Amino acid sequence: MTTVEPIDAITFPAARGGCPFAPPPAYQEALEQRPVTPVSLWDGSRAWLVTRHEDVRAVMGDRRFSADARNAGFPFLSDGRRELAVENPSFIRMDDPEHARFRRMLTGDFIIKRVEALRPEVQRIVDGFLDEMTAHHPPADLVAEFALPVPSLVICMLLGVPYEDHDYFQERSRILLRNHSTAEQVRRARDELSGYIEELAERKANEPDERIISRLVARGDLTRAEVAGMSLLLLVAGHETTANMTALSTLALLRDPVQLARLREDPTLIKGAVEELLRFLSIVQSGTVRVAVETAEVGGTTIEAGEGVVCMLSTANRDGSVFASPDELDVGRDARRHVAFGFGVHQCLGQPLARLELQIALETLIRRLPGLRLAVPVEQLRYRTDTVVYGVEELPVAW
Amino acid sequence: MRVSVDPDRCCSSGQCVAAVPEVFDQSEDDGVVLLVQPSPPAELRSAVRTAAGICPGRAISVQES
Ligand code: HEM
Ligand code: SF4
């Protein structure tokens, strides 16, 4: 066994530093000085923090590292996360071939052409929420009035979930993703959401439509619990992430007028700009977690079977050996090698949709609101540090 | 340049299609990669290399000749 020097371990999650967009300084130090470094988790257990781009891709692309939390030694980032990962896990917490069986039932819905065909519909949704927001006098909270409703309505439409119920599932999604939620709170939120979707699925069995939940029900080879688990994963992953990314990207651009002006002058930069913002902001602040099921070497460090690994996407995306001047936001660079969506077989299923939503939301915001600005001093903003997905709590803006 | 793809390693991310739609496509059923042009013309080669480099399943091989 590798003996881990107790003094060396970074406490996870580490605190962020002065820049709201940068990873915690302790992780950045690890990237420079000890790229595979021990961390101490909330319950005192240990795991390895992997910080370099090359090493993160190596772990995420290697079957010796399992995403299945039922394996001994799996690193849980909170008590609630353990509950979610172990009890009736969805395919995000499975390995192939089990994982691939479920994932492939959904990949057809997220092929590039099919997602691209949603462009007019997503544009209409974006314009609609922006119309509503600007119909009243500024200021407005961009998070509540724009960034969250857009992806929420889009994923509801794809799944066939009534958008009117958004308060119900948004509240519970947040409990699932929050670090300080107790196991009991997570269990209750998950059971309520599953119950909600199972009821919906029951109705779709009698009145089928063309949406995802209905089609999963109609397959006939999935249990109701499996349908609920897959739908729930899409529902939760489908709106919190894009919502936080939209608001935080807006803030990053407002804080960097030069980059904002470049985008305003040349809207064709938007696709590349979204990749760069994904890299620069790396909002999945918890990283991605795996456990070694065989002994493996990562960046010169031996990781024994049964040891946990946390792949830090945010530091990998600021690895100077891959991205020049990594701490600078540069909407003109080619950032496509980023790992903000992960890497390997679990790489984000919804990425084409997330890209489409972000491109349209940001392009439209910049084009339609040339006077967009913060409505409060930047020091007053509060950030979401205690949850899987980083973001800003509220973003009061004027225009 | 000769390009080949391994559908068994593909996880349907669509990144290759987004990078070079002239060379890669996806199956309508499950999004698995389809090779449209195994010998891409010179002007597409650098984009093909990018696609091979970002493919999350390492399913794209490129043989320079
Ligand atoms: C900017 C937005 C998004 C970011 C940054 C993001 C990030 C990620 C990351 C890092 C993973 C990998 C997790 C792991 O390997 O353990 C992942 C997986 C996943 N994401 Fe996303 N995501 C985003 C948007 C979406 C959307 C819009 C959807 C749904 C429509 C979605 C659905 C999923 C699903 C289903 C998985 C599990 C895939 C699997 O295990 O095979 N995500 N996402
Ligand atoms: S980039 Fe790789 S994994 Fe993604 S669709 Fe293309 S071949 Fe498949």
Short mmCIF file of C-alpha atoms and ligand atoms in Angstrom, two decimals:
data_model
loop_
_atom_site.label_atom_id
_atom_site.label_comp_id
_atom_site.label_asym_id
_atom_site.label_seq_id
_atom_site.Cartn_x
_atom_site.Cartn_y
_atom_site.Cartn_z
CA MET A 1 0.00 0.00 0.00
CA THR A 2 1.10 3.52 -0.67
CA THR A 3 1.44 5.37 2.58
CA VAL A 4 -0.01 8.80 2.39
CA GLU A 5 1.69 11.49 4.45
CA PRO A 6 -1.12 12.95 6.57
CA ILE A 7 0.36 16.45 6.61
CA ASP A 8 0.29 16.64 2.85
CA ALA A 9 -3.39 16.02 2.32
CA ILE A 10 -5.52 18.86 0.99
CA THR A 11 -8.90 19.17 2.68
CA PHE A 12 -11.61 18.62 0.10
CA PRO A 13 -13.35 20.73 -1.07
CA ALA A 14 -10.73 23.46 -0.68
CA ALA A 15 -11.73 27.11 -0.38
CA ARG A 16 -11.70 29.34 -3.43
CA GLY A 17 -9.36 32.31 -3.57
CA GLY A 18 -9.77 35.90 -4.72
CA CYS A 19 -10.83 35.28 -8.31
CA PRO A 20 -14.38 33.92 -8.46
CA PHE A 21 -13.64 32.11 -11.73
CA ALA A 22 -10.40 30.35 -10.75
CA PRO A 23 -10.15 26.93 -9.08
CA PRO A 24 -9.21 26.88 -5.38
CA PRO A 25 -5.55 27.91 -4.97
CA ALA A 26 -4.74 24.63 -3.19
CA TYR A 27 -5.68 22.66 -6.32
CA GLN A 28 -3.71 25.00 -8.56
CA GLU A 29 -0.70 24.59 -6.32
CA ALA A 30 -1.09 20.82 -6.61
CA LEU A 31 -1.16 21.13 -10.41
CA GLU A 32 2.18 22.90 -10.30
CA GLN A 33 3.91 21.00 -7.52
CA ARG A 34 2.36 17.60 -6.99
CA PRO A 35 -0.12 16.82 -9.74
CA VAL A 36 -1.38 13.61 -8.14
CA THR A 37 -1.91 14.55 -4.54
CA PRO A 38 -3.76 13.10 -1.52
CA VAL A 39 -6.95 14.76 -0.35
CA SER A 40 -8.90 14.30 2.84
CA LEU A 41 -12.66 14.04 2.37
CA TRP A 42 -15.52 15.19 4.62
CA ASP A 43 -15.61 11.88 6.57
CA GLY A 44 -11.85 11.76 7.04
CA SER A 45 -11.32 9.20 4.27
CA ARG A 46 -8.58 9.68 1.69
CA ALA A 47 -8.56 9.89 -2.07
CA TRP A 48 -6.17 11.03 -4.79
CA LEU A 49 -6.69 14.37 -6.46
CA VAL A 50 -5.63 14.22 -10.12
CA THR A 51 -5.00 17.69 -11.52
CA ARG A 52 -3.20 17.55 -14.89
CA HIS A 53 -5.02 17.43 -18.23
CA GLU A 54 -3.16 14.36 -19.45
CA ASP A 55 -3.69 12.45 -16.21
CA VAL A 56 -7.38 13.36 -15.95
CA ARG A 57 -7.94 12.06 -19.49
CA ALA A 58 -5.92 8.93 -18.70
CA VAL A 59 -8.03 8.09 -15.61
CA MET A 60 -11.37 8.89 -17.24
CA GLY A 61 -10.49 6.81 -20.29
CA ASP A 62 -9.22 3.77 -18.35
CA ARG A 63 -11.47 0.88 -17.37
CA ARG A 64 -9.31 0.18 -14.33
CA PHE A 65 -11.03 3.22 -12.83
CA SER A 66 -14.65 2.49 -12.07
CA ALA A 67 -17.61 4.88 -11.82
CA ASP A 68 -19.59 2.25 -9.89
CA ALA A 69 -19.93 3.39 -6.29
CA ARG A 70 -20.77 -0.12 -5.12
CA ASN A 71 -17.04 -0.90 -5.41
CA ALA A 72 -15.11 -0.75 -2.14
CA GLY A 73 -13.17 2.46 -1.63
CA PHE A 74 -15.33 4.68 -3.85
CA PRO A 75 -14.78 8.31 -2.76
CA PHE A 76 -17.99 10.03 -1.70
CA LEU A 77 -17.84 13.80 -1.58
CA SER A 78 -20.64 14.09 0.97
CA ASP A 79 -23.06 11.95 2.93
CA GLY A 80 -25.89 12.79 0.56
CA ARG A 81 -23.80 11.93 -2.48
CA ARG A 82 -23.20 8.47 -1.02
CA GLU A 83 -26.95 7.91 -0.72
CA LEU A 84 -27.48 8.95 -4.34
CA ALA A 85 -24.64 6.86 -5.73
CA VAL A 86 -25.32 3.61 -3.91
CA GLU A 87 -29.12 3.26 -3.79
CA ASN A 88 -30.57 2.43 -7.23
CA PRO A 89 -27.86 4.33 -9.08
CA SER A 90 -28.46 5.61 -12.58
CA PHE A 91 -26.05 4.84 -15.45
CA ILE A 92 -23.71 7.70 -14.53
CA ARG A 93 -22.65 5.45 -11.62
CA MET A 94 -22.29 2.21 -13.64
CA ASP A 95 -19.52 0.71 -15.75
CA ASP A 96 -19.75 -0.78 -19.22
CA PRO A 97 -21.37 -2.95 -20.45
CA GLU A 98 -24.21 -2.13 -18.01
CA HIS A 99 -23.65 1.62 -18.46
CA ALA A 100 -23.54 1.42 -22.28
CA ARG A 101 -26.80 -0.51 -22.41
CA PHE A 102 -28.70 2.35 -20.76
CA ARG A 103 -26.73 5.20 -22.33
CA ARG A 104 -27.35 3.90 -25.84
CA MET A 105 -31.09 4.08 -25.27
CA LEU A 106 -30.65 7.88 -25.13
CA THR A 107 -27.73 8.72 -27.42
CA GLY A 108 -30.05 8.85 -30.46
CA ASP A 109 -31.80 11.86 -28.94
CA PHE A 110 -28.57 13.80 -28.60
CA ILE A 111 -26.96 13.32 -32.02
CA ILE A 112 -25.68 16.56 -33.50
CA LYS A 113 -28.24 16.76 -36.33
CA ARG A 114 -31.20 16.14 -34.07
CA VAL A 115 -30.05 18.72 -31.52
CA GLU A 116 -29.25 21.23 -34.26
CA ALA A 117 -32.84 20.81 -35.48
CA LEU A 118 -33.98 22.22 -32.12
CA ARG A 119 -32.28 25.55 -32.84
CA PRO A 120 -35.42 27.49 -33.90
CA GLU A 121 -37.36 26.16 -30.92
CA VAL A 122 -34.58 27.02 -28.45
CA GLN A 123 -34.23 30.48 -30.02
CA ARG A 124 -37.96 31.02 -29.53
CA ILE A 125 -37.69 29.96 -25.87
CA VAL A 126 -34.68 32.23 -25.30
CA ASP A 127 -36.44 35.19 -26.94
CA GLY A 128 -39.59 34.50 -24.94
CA PHE A 129 -37.88 34.60 -21.53
CA LEU A 130 -35.85 37.63 -22.55
CA ASP A 131 -39.05 39.42 -23.63
CA GLU A 132 -40.57 38.67 -20.24
CA MET A 133 -37.50 39.81 -18.36
CA THR A 134 -37.23 43.10 -20.23
CA ALA A 135 -40.97 43.77 -20.10
CA HIS A 136 -40.50 45.11 -16.59
CA HIS A 137 -38.13 47.79 -15.38
CA PRO A 138 -34.57 46.81 -14.49
CA PRO A 139 -33.06 45.40 -12.41
CA ALA A 140 -33.80 41.72 -12.93
CA ASP A 141 -32.18 38.60 -11.54
CA LEU A 142 -30.70 37.00 -14.64
CA VAL A 143 -30.47 33.62 -12.88
CA ALA A 144 -34.15 33.35 -11.94
CA GLU A 145 -35.59 35.10 -14.98
CA PHE A 146 -33.41 33.81 -17.79
CA ALA A 147 -30.52 31.44 -17.06
CA LEU A 148 -32.59 28.83 -15.18
CA PRO A 149 -35.92 28.94 -17.06
CA VAL A 150 -34.35 28.44 -20.51
CA PRO A 151 -32.69 25.02 -19.98
CA SER A 152 -35.46 23.99 -17.62
CA LEU A 153 -38.16 24.50 -20.26
CA VAL A 154 -35.99 22.85 -22.93
CA ILE A 155 -35.36 19.68 -20.92
CA CYS A 156 -39.04 19.51 -19.89
CA MET A 157 -39.99 19.68 -23.55
CA LEU A 158 -37.57 16.89 -24.50
CA LEU A 159 -38.60 14.62 -21.63
CA GLY A 160 -42.30 15.40 -21.75
CA VAL A 161 -42.45 16.85 -18.22
CA PRO A 162 -44.96 19.66 -17.56
CA TYR A 163 -42.96 22.87 -17.09
CA GLU A 164 -45.58 24.19 -14.61
CA ASP A 165 -44.09 21.79 -12.05
CA HIS A 166 -40.67 23.46 -12.24
CA ASP A 167 -40.61 24.73 -8.65
CA TYR A 168 -41.18 21.17 -7.42
CA PHE A 169 -38.27 19.58 -9.27
CA GLN A 170 -35.90 22.55 -9.16
CA GLU A 171 -36.09 22.68 -5.36
CA ARG A 172 -35.44 18.97 -5.06
CA SER A 173 -32.64 18.97 -7.65
CA ARG A 174 -30.81 21.55 -5.60
CA ILE A 175 -31.05 19.36 -2.51
CA LEU A 176 -29.55 16.45 -4.46
CA LEU A 177 -26.55 18.49 -5.60
CA ARG A 178 -25.83 20.37 -2.35
CA ASN A 179 -22.88 19.18 -0.25
CA HIS A 180 -24.44 19.86 3.14
CA SER A 181 -27.68 17.96 2.45
CA THR A 182 -28.00 15.04 4.84
CA ALA A 183 -28.48 11.50 3.56
CA GLU A 184 -32.04 11.70 4.85
CA GLN A 185 -32.79 14.92 2.92
CA VAL A 186 -31.28 13.46 -0.23
CA ARG A 187 -33.26 10.24 0.14
CA ARG A 188 -36.51 12.13 0.56
CA ALA A 189 -35.86 14.49 -2.38
CA ARG A 190 -34.86 11.58 -4.61
CA ASP A 191 -37.88 9.49 -3.62
CA GLU A 192 -40.24 12.39 -4.21
CA LEU A 193 -38.76 13.07 -7.62
CA SER A 194 -38.83 9.38 -8.57
CA GLY A 195 -42.44 9.16 -7.42
CA TYR A 196 -43.29 12.22 -9.48
CA ILE A 197 -41.73 10.74 -12.61
CA GLU A 198 -43.17 7.26 -12.04
CA GLU A 199 -46.61 8.81 -11.87
CA LEU A 200 -45.93 10.71 -15.07
CA ALA A 201 -44.67 7.50 -16.71
CA GLU A 202 -47.86 5.74 -15.65
CA ARG A 203 -49.91 8.37 -17.47
CA LYS A 204 -47.68 8.10 -20.56
CA ALA A 205 -48.28 4.36 -20.65
CA ASN A 206 -51.94 5.14 -21.33
CA GLU A 207 -51.47 8.32 -23.34
CA PRO A 208 -48.14 7.98 -25.13
CA ASP A 209 -46.40 10.93 -26.81
CA GLU A 210 -43.16 11.31 -28.78
CA ARG A 211 -41.08 12.56 -25.84
CA ILE A 212 -38.24 10.70 -24.10
CA ILE A 213 -40.08 9.43 -21.00
CA SER A 214 -42.93 8.07 -23.07
CA ARG A 215 -40.55 6.30 -25.45
CA LEU A 216 -38.60 4.77 -22.55
CA VAL A 217 -41.87 3.44 -21.14
CA ALA A 218 -42.95 2.09 -24.54
CA ARG A 219 -39.73 0.06 -24.97
CA GLY A 220 -41.06 -2.51 -22.56
CA ASP A 221 -37.60 -3.70 -21.40
CA LEU A 222 -37.17 -1.20 -18.55
CA THR A 223 -38.65 -1.30 -15.07
CA ARG A 224 -40.54 1.77 -13.87
CA ALA A 225 -37.68 2.47 -11.46
CA GLU A 226 -35.17 2.38 -14.32
CA VAL A 227 -37.27 4.78 -16.40
CA ALA A 228 -37.53 7.11 -13.41
CA GLY A 229 -33.79 6.93 -12.69
CA MET A 230 -32.79 7.74 -16.27
CA SER A 231 -35.33 10.55 -16.58
CA LEU A 232 -34.30 12.00 -13.26
CA LEU A 233 -30.66 12.04 -14.29
CA LEU A 234 -31.56 13.96 -17.45
CA LEU A 235 -33.84 16.34 -15.61
CA VAL A 236 -31.30 17.22 -12.91
CA ALA A 237 -28.20 17.21 -15.14
CA GLY A 238 -30.11 19.03 -17.87
CA HIS A 239 -30.93 22.29 -16.17
CA GLU A 240 -28.69 23.11 -13.19
CA THR A 241 -25.52 22.83 -15.27
CA THR A 242 -26.57 24.94 -18.25
CA ALA A 243 -28.29 27.44 -15.96
CA ASN A 244 -25.19 28.07 -13.87
CA MET A 245 -23.03 28.14 -16.97
CA THR A 246 -25.24 30.80 -18.61
CA ALA A 247 -25.23 33.11 -15.60
CA LEU A 248 -21.54 32.67 -14.77
CA SER A 249 -20.56 33.17 -18.43
CA THR A 250 -22.54 36.40 -18.52
CA LEU A 251 -20.76 37.58 -15.39
CA ALA A 252 -17.34 36.62 -16.77
CA LEU A 253 -18.02 38.59 -19.97
CA LEU A 254 -19.35 41.62 -18.08
CA ARG A 255 -16.15 41.57 -16.03
CA ASP A 256 -14.02 41.41 -19.19
CA PRO A 257 -15.21 44.18 -21.55
CA VAL A 258 -12.50 43.46 -24.12
CA GLN A 259 -13.71 39.89 -24.65
CA LEU A 260 -17.33 41.02 -24.59
CA ALA A 261 -16.60 43.64 -27.26
CA ARG A 262 -14.89 41.02 -29.46
CA LEU A 263 -18.00 38.85 -29.28
CA ARG A 264 -20.30 41.77 -29.96
CA GLU A 265 -18.30 42.78 -33.03
CA ASP A 266 -17.99 39.27 -34.42
CA PRO A 267 -20.90 36.99 -33.50
CA THR A 268 -19.33 34.13 -35.49
CA LEU A 269 -16.96 33.74 -32.53
CA ILE A 270 -19.82 32.44 -30.36
CA LYS A 271 -19.20 28.71 -30.86
CA GLY A 272 -15.54 28.98 -29.91
CA ALA A 273 -16.38 31.41 -27.12
CA VAL A 274 -18.71 28.85 -25.52
CA GLU A 275 -15.90 26.23 -25.56
CA GLU A 276 -13.55 28.77 -23.98
CA LEU A 277 -16.10 29.68 -21.31
CA LEU A 278 -16.66 25.98 -20.56
CA ARG A 279 -12.89 25.63 -20.12
CA PHE A 280 -12.35 28.83 -18.18
CA LEU A 281 -15.26 28.37 -15.77
CA SER A 282 -15.24 24.54 -15.42
CA ILE A 283 -18.39 24.67 -13.34
CA VAL A 284 -18.42 21.00 -12.24
CA GLN A 285 -16.36 22.05 -9.23
CA SER A 286 -16.57 18.69 -7.46
CA GLY A 287 -14.65 17.13 -10.35
CA THR A 288 -15.49 13.58 -11.39
CA VAL A 289 -14.97 10.63 -9.06
CA ARG A 290 -13.75 7.09 -9.69
CA VAL A 291 -12.27 4.18 -7.74
CA ALA A 292 -9.34 2.05 -8.91
CA VAL A 293 -10.46 -1.55 -9.32
CA GLU A 294 -6.92 -2.61 -10.27
CA THR A 295 -3.60 -1.09 -9.33
CA ALA A 296 -2.64 1.57 -11.87
CA GLU A 297 -0.01 4.24 -12.31
CA VAL A 298 -1.12 7.82 -12.92
CA GLY A 299 1.45 10.51 -13.66
CA GLY A 300 4.16 8.51 -11.88
CA THR A 301 2.08 7.79 -8.75
CA THR A 302 0.87 4.28 -8.01
CA ILE A 303 -2.81 4.10 -7.19
CA GLU A 304 -3.78 0.85 -5.50
CA ALA A 305 -6.95 -1.08 -6.15
CA GLY A 306 -9.60 0.22 -3.76
CA GLU A 307 -8.27 3.78 -3.65
CA GLY A 308 -10.50 6.66 -4.71
CA VAL A 309 -9.68 9.28 -7.31
CA VAL A 310 -11.10 12.78 -7.80
CA CYS A 311 -10.38 14.14 -11.29
CA MET A 312 -10.20 17.91 -11.03
CA LEU A 313 -11.62 19.17 -14.31
CA SER A 314 -11.00 22.83 -13.45
CA THR A 315 -7.23 22.44 -13.02
CA ALA A 316 -6.96 20.15 -16.06
CA ASN A 317 -8.59 22.96 -18.01
CA ARG A 318 -5.94 25.39 -16.77
CA ASP A 319 -2.99 23.13 -17.48
CA GLY A 320 -0.41 25.37 -19.13
CA SER A 321 1.04 22.47 -21.13
CA VAL A 322 -2.25 22.29 -23.08
CA PHE A 323 -3.65 25.83 -22.94
CA ALA A 324 -1.33 28.83 -23.34
CA SER A 325 -1.92 31.58 -20.73
CA PRO A 326 -4.53 29.33 -19.12
CA ASP A 327 -5.75 31.92 -16.62
CA GLU A 328 -6.82 34.29 -19.36
CA LEU A 329 -10.24 34.25 -20.94
CA ASP A 330 -9.68 34.42 -24.71
CA VAL A 331 -12.85 33.93 -26.76
CA GLY A 332 -10.79 33.56 -29.92
CA ARG A 333 -8.75 30.53 -28.85
CA ASP A 334 -9.42 26.92 -29.81
CA ALA A 335 -10.37 25.45 -26.43
CA ARG A 336 -11.97 22.25 -27.68
CA ARG A 337 -9.54 20.01 -25.81
CA HIS A 338 -11.14 21.06 -22.51
CA VAL A 339 -12.56 18.38 -20.22
CA ALA A 340 -15.45 20.44 -18.80
CA PHE A 341 -17.81 17.67 -19.99
CA GLY A 342 -15.52 14.94 -18.66
CA PHE A 343 -13.77 12.35 -20.83
CA GLY A 344 -14.19 8.69 -21.71
CA VAL A 345 -17.41 6.68 -21.87
CA HIS A 346 -19.25 8.90 -19.36
CA GLN A 347 -18.50 12.14 -21.18
CA CYS A 348 -21.58 14.33 -20.94
CA LEU A 349 -24.50 12.89 -22.86
CA GLY A 350 -26.20 16.27 -23.09
CA GLN A 351 -23.19 18.21 -24.41
CA PRO A 352 -24.60 19.00 -27.87
CA LEU A 353 -27.72 20.37 -26.21
CA ALA A 354 -25.76 22.34 -23.61
CA ARG A 355 -23.66 23.89 -26.38
CA LEU A 356 -26.73 24.83 -28.42
CA GLU A 357 -28.44 26.42 -25.43
CA LEU A 358 -25.34 28.36 -24.38
CA GLN A 359 -24.60 29.60 -27.89
CA ILE A 360 -28.13 30.85 -28.40
CA ALA A 361 -28.62 32.27 -24.90
CA LEU A 362 -25.33 34.20 -24.85
CA GLU A 363 -25.49 35.39 -28.47
CA THR A 364 -29.06 36.64 -27.98
CA LEU A 365 -28.31 38.33 -24.68
CA ILE A 366 -25.35 40.20 -26.17
CA ARG A 367 -27.20 41.18 -29.35
CA ARG A 368 -30.48 42.25 -27.78
CA LEU A 369 -29.18 43.99 -24.65
CA PRO A 370 -26.22 46.16 -25.69
CA GLY A 371 -26.43 48.05 -22.38
CA LEU A 372 -26.35 44.92 -20.21
CA ARG A 373 -24.55 45.59 -16.91
CA LEU A 374 -24.41 44.50 -13.29
CA ALA A 375 -27.03 46.22 -11.14
CA VAL A 376 -25.12 45.73 -7.87
CA PRO A 377 -21.46 46.14 -6.91
CA VAL A 378 -19.62 42.94 -7.86
CA GLU A 379 -18.56 42.46 -4.22
CA GLN A 380 -22.18 41.80 -3.30
CA LEU A 381 -22.50 38.70 -5.48
CA ARG A 382 -22.69 35.36 -3.71
CA TYR A 383 -21.35 32.19 -5.28
CA ARG A 384 -22.46 28.57 -5.12
CA THR A 385 -19.50 26.88 -3.50
CA ASP A 386 -21.35 24.24 -1.47
CA THR A 387 -22.66 22.18 -4.36
CA VAL A 388 -21.55 20.03 -7.30
CA VAL A 389 -22.11 22.75 -9.89
CA TYR A 390 -20.51 26.15 -9.31
CA GLY A 391 -22.36 29.33 -10.14
CA VAL A 392 -23.66 32.62 -8.90
CA GLU A 393 -26.70 32.64 -6.57
CA GLU A 394 -28.25 35.72 -8.11
CA LEU A 395 -27.11 38.01 -10.90
CA PRO A 396 -28.94 41.34 -10.69
CA VAL A 397 -28.59 43.09 -14.04
CA ALA A 398 -29.80 46.27 -15.73
CA TRP A 399 -29.85 47.08 -19.47
CA MET B 1 -4.16 10.42 -44.74
CA ARG B 2 -6.24 7.35 -43.87
CA VAL B 3 -8.90 7.61 -41.17
CA SER B 4 -10.52 4.70 -39.38
CA VAL B 5 -13.08 4.52 -36.58
CA ASP B 6 -13.86 1.87 -34.00
CA PRO B 7 -17.63 1.91 -33.33
CA ASP B 8 -17.15 -0.25 -30.22
CA ARG B 9 -15.13 2.50 -28.57
CA CYS B 10 -17.47 5.31 -29.66
CA CYS B 11 -19.68 6.83 -26.94
CA SER B 12 -21.70 8.98 -29.36
CA SER B 13 -20.42 12.33 -28.11
CA GLY B 14 -20.79 13.84 -31.58
CA GLN B 15 -17.60 15.85 -31.21
CA CYS B 16 -16.14 14.50 -34.44
CA VAL B 17 -19.29 15.46 -36.36
CA ALA B 18 -19.21 18.94 -34.87
CA ALA B 19 -15.52 19.28 -35.84
CA VAL B 20 -15.61 17.82 -39.41
CA PRO B 21 -19.10 16.99 -40.70
CA GLU B 22 -17.58 16.27 -44.13
CA VAL B 23 -15.72 13.28 -42.70
CA PHE B 24 -17.83 11.98 -39.81
CA ASP B 25 -21.52 11.33 -39.32
CA GLN B 26 -23.63 9.58 -36.67
CA SER B 27 -26.08 6.71 -36.87
CA GLU B 28 -29.67 7.92 -36.53
CA ASP B 29 -30.46 5.19 -33.97
CA ASP B 30 -27.80 5.50 -31.34
CA GLY B 31 -25.45 8.22 -32.51
CA VAL B 32 -22.52 5.89 -33.10
CA VAL B 33 -19.89 7.29 -35.45
CA LEU B 34 -20.06 6.66 -39.20
CA LEU B 35 -17.11 7.34 -41.45
CA VAL B 36 -18.10 9.32 -44.54
CA GLN B 37 -14.67 9.94 -46.02
CA PRO B 38 -11.79 7.60 -45.13
CA SER B 39 -9.30 9.65 -47.20
CA PRO B 40 -10.05 13.29 -46.46
CA PRO B 41 -8.67 15.99 -48.76
CA ALA B 42 -5.79 18.16 -47.59
CA GLU B 43 -7.91 21.07 -46.39
CA LEU B 44 -9.76 18.88 -43.86
CA ARG B 45 -6.78 17.06 -42.41
CA SER B 46 -5.99 19.39 -39.56
CA ALA B 47 -9.65 19.33 -38.45
CA VAL B 48 -9.57 15.52 -38.58
CA ARG B 49 -6.50 15.50 -36.34
CA THR B 50 -8.36 17.77 -33.90
CA ALA B 51 -11.34 15.39 -33.92
CA ALA B 52 -9.09 12.40 -33.22
CA GLY B 53 -7.47 14.34 -30.36
CA ILE B 54 -10.72 15.27 -28.64
CA CYS B 55 -12.65 12.02 -29.20
CA PRO B 56 -13.56 10.89 -25.65
CA GLY B 57 -13.61 7.21 -26.65
CA ARG B 58 -10.28 7.38 -28.53
CA ALA B 59 -12.24 5.76 -31.33
CA ILE B 60 -10.62 7.64 -34.24
CA SER B 61 -7.27 6.62 -35.70
CA VAL B 62 -5.39 8.64 -38.22
CA GLN B 63 -2.64 7.25 -40.39
CA GLU B 64 -0.58 9.95 -42.03
CA SER B 65 0.90 8.96 -45.37
C1 HEM C 1 -22.77 23.22 -19.39
C2 HEM C 1 -23.49 22.23 -19.12
C3 HEM C 1 -23.02 20.86 -18.68
C4 HEM C 1 -21.84 20.47 -18.09
C5 HEM C 1 -20.64 21.34 -17.72
C6 HEM C 1 -21.93 19.04 -17.89
C7 HEM C 1 -20.91 18.26 -17.34
C8 HEM C 1 -20.93 16.88 -17.26
C9 HEM C 1 -19.82 16.05 -16.81
C10 HEM C 1 -18.48 16.56 -16.34
C11 HEM C 1 -20.22 14.75 -16.89
C12 HEM C 1 -19.37 13.50 -16.58
C13 HEM C 1 -19.60 12.93 -15.22
C14 HEM C 1 -18.66 11.78 -14.90
O1 HEM C 1 -17.88 11.34 -15.74
O2 HEM C 1 -18.69 11.29 -13.76
C15 HEM C 1 -21.58 14.75 -17.38
C16 HEM C 1 -22.35 13.62 -17.56
C17 HEM C 1 -23.67 13.64 -17.94
N1 HEM C 1 -24.40 14.75 -18.33
FE1 HEM C 1 -23.76 16.66 -18.43
N2 HEM C 1 -23.14 18.60 -18.33
C18 HEM C 1 -23.84 19.67 -18.83
C19 HEM C 1 -25.10 19.67 -19.40
C20 HEM C 1 -25.90 18.55 -19.51
C21 HEM C 1 -27.22 18.54 -20.12
C22 HEM C 1 -27.91 19.73 -20.75
C23 HEM C 1 -27.67 17.25 -20.01
C24 HEM C 1 -28.97 16.61 -20.43
C25 HEM C 1 -29.71 16.95 -21.37
C26 HEM C 1 -26.64 16.47 -19.36
C27 HEM C 1 -26.74 15.12 -19.08
C28 HEM C 1 -25.69 14.33 -18.63
C29 HEM C 1 -25.79 12.89 -18.44
C30 HEM C 1 -27.02 12.02 -18.69
C31 HEM C 1 -24.53 12.46 -18.00
C32 HEM C 1 -24.10 11.02 -17.65
C33 HEM C 1 -23.45 10.39 -18.86
C34 HEM C 1 -22.91 8.99 -18.61
O3 HEM C 1 -22.65 8.62 -17.47
O4 HEM C 1 -22.73 8.25 -19.61
N3 HEM C 1 -25.58 17.29 -19.08
N4 HEM C 1 -21.99 16.06 -17.60
S1 SF4 C 2 -15.85 11.97 -31.18
FE1 SF4 C 2 -15.40 9.80 -30.81
S2 SF4 C 2 -16.88 9.13 -29.29
FE2 SF4 C 2 -17.64 11.07 -30.11
S3 SF4 C 2 -19.02 10.44 -31.76
FE3 SF4 C 2 -17.03 10.79 -32.68
S4 SF4 C 2 -16.04 8.77 -32.65
FE4 SF4 C 2 -17.78 8.66 -31.27
#
